Short mmCIF file of C-alpha atoms in Angstrom, two decimals:
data_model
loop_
_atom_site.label_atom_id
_atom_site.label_comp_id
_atom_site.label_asym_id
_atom_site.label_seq_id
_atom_site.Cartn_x
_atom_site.Cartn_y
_atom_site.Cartn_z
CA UNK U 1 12.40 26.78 82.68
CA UNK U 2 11.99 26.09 79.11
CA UNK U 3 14.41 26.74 76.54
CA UNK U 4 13.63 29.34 74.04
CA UNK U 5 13.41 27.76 70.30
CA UNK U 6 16.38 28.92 68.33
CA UNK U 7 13.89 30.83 66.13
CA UNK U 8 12.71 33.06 68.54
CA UNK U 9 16.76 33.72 69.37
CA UNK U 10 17.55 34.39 66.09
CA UNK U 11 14.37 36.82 65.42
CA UNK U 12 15.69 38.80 68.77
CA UNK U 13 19.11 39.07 67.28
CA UNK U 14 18.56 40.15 64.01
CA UNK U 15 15.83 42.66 65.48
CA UNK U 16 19.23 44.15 67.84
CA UNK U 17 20.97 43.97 64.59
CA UNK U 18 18.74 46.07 63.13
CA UNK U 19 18.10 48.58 66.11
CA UNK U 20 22.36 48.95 66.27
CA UNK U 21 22.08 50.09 62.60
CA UNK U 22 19.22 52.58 62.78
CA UNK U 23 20.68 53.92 66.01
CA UNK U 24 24.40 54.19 63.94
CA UNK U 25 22.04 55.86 60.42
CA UNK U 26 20.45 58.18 63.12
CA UNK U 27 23.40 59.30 64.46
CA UNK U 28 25.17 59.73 60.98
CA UNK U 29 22.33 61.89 59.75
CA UNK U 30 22.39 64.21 62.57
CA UNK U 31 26.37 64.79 61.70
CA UNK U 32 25.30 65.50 58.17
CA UNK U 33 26.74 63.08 57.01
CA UNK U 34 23.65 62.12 54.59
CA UNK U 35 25.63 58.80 52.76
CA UNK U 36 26.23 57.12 56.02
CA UNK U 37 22.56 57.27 57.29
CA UNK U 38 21.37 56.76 53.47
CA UNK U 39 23.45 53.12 53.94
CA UNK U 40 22.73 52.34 57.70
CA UNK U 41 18.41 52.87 56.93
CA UNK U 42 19.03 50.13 53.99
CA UNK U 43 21.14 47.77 56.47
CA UNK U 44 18.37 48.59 58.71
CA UNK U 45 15.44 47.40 56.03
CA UNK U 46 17.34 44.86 55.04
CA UNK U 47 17.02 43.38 57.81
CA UNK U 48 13.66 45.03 59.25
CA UNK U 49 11.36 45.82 56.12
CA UNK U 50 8.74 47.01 58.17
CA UNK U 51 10.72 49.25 60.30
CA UNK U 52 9.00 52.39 60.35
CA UNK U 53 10.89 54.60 61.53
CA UNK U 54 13.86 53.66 59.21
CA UNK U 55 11.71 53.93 56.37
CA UNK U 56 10.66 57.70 57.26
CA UNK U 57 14.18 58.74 58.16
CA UNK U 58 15.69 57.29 54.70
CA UNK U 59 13.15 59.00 52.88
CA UNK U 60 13.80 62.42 54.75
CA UNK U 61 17.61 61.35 53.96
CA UNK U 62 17.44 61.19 50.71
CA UNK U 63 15.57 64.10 49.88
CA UNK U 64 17.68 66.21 51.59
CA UNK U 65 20.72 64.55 49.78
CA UNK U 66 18.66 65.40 46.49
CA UNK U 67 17.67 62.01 45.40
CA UNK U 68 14.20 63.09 44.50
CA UNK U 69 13.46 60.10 42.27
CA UNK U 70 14.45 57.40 44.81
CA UNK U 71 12.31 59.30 47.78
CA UNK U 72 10.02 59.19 45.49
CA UNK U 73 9.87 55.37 44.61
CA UNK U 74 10.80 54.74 48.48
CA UNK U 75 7.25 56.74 49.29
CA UNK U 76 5.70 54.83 46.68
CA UNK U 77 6.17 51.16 47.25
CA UNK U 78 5.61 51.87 51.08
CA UNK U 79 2.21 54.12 50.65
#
């Protein structure tokens, strides 16, 4: 069997890397503890700019820690 090319290693790594944080902002948010999960969802998209589901939950985060304007902007450069 073929070795995988380190690419394709590294791409499955940093996508765990990124799954560990959104699982860690998830779990933050649902303690309340709306700073933590504000921080995890940007480790997440830092990694994973696409990621969906980060993107929705930091925008939910940070409306309901009263950061209007960057909801806002976070809606608009992903809409």
């Amino acid at each position: 069997m073929a070795k995988q090319p380190a690419t394709t290693d590294r791409r499955t790594e940093i996508a765990q890397r990124a799954k560990s944080f959104f699982d860690e902002a998830v779990e933050a948010q649902n303690d309340g503890d709306l700073a933590g999960a504000i921080a995890g969802y940007n480790k997440t998209l830092s990694l994973a700019p696409g990621y969906v589901s980060a993107l929705n939950n930091l925008g939910v985060a940070l409306r309901k820690d009263r950061k209007l304007d960057a909801a806002i902007a976070l809606q608009n450069r992903h809409c």
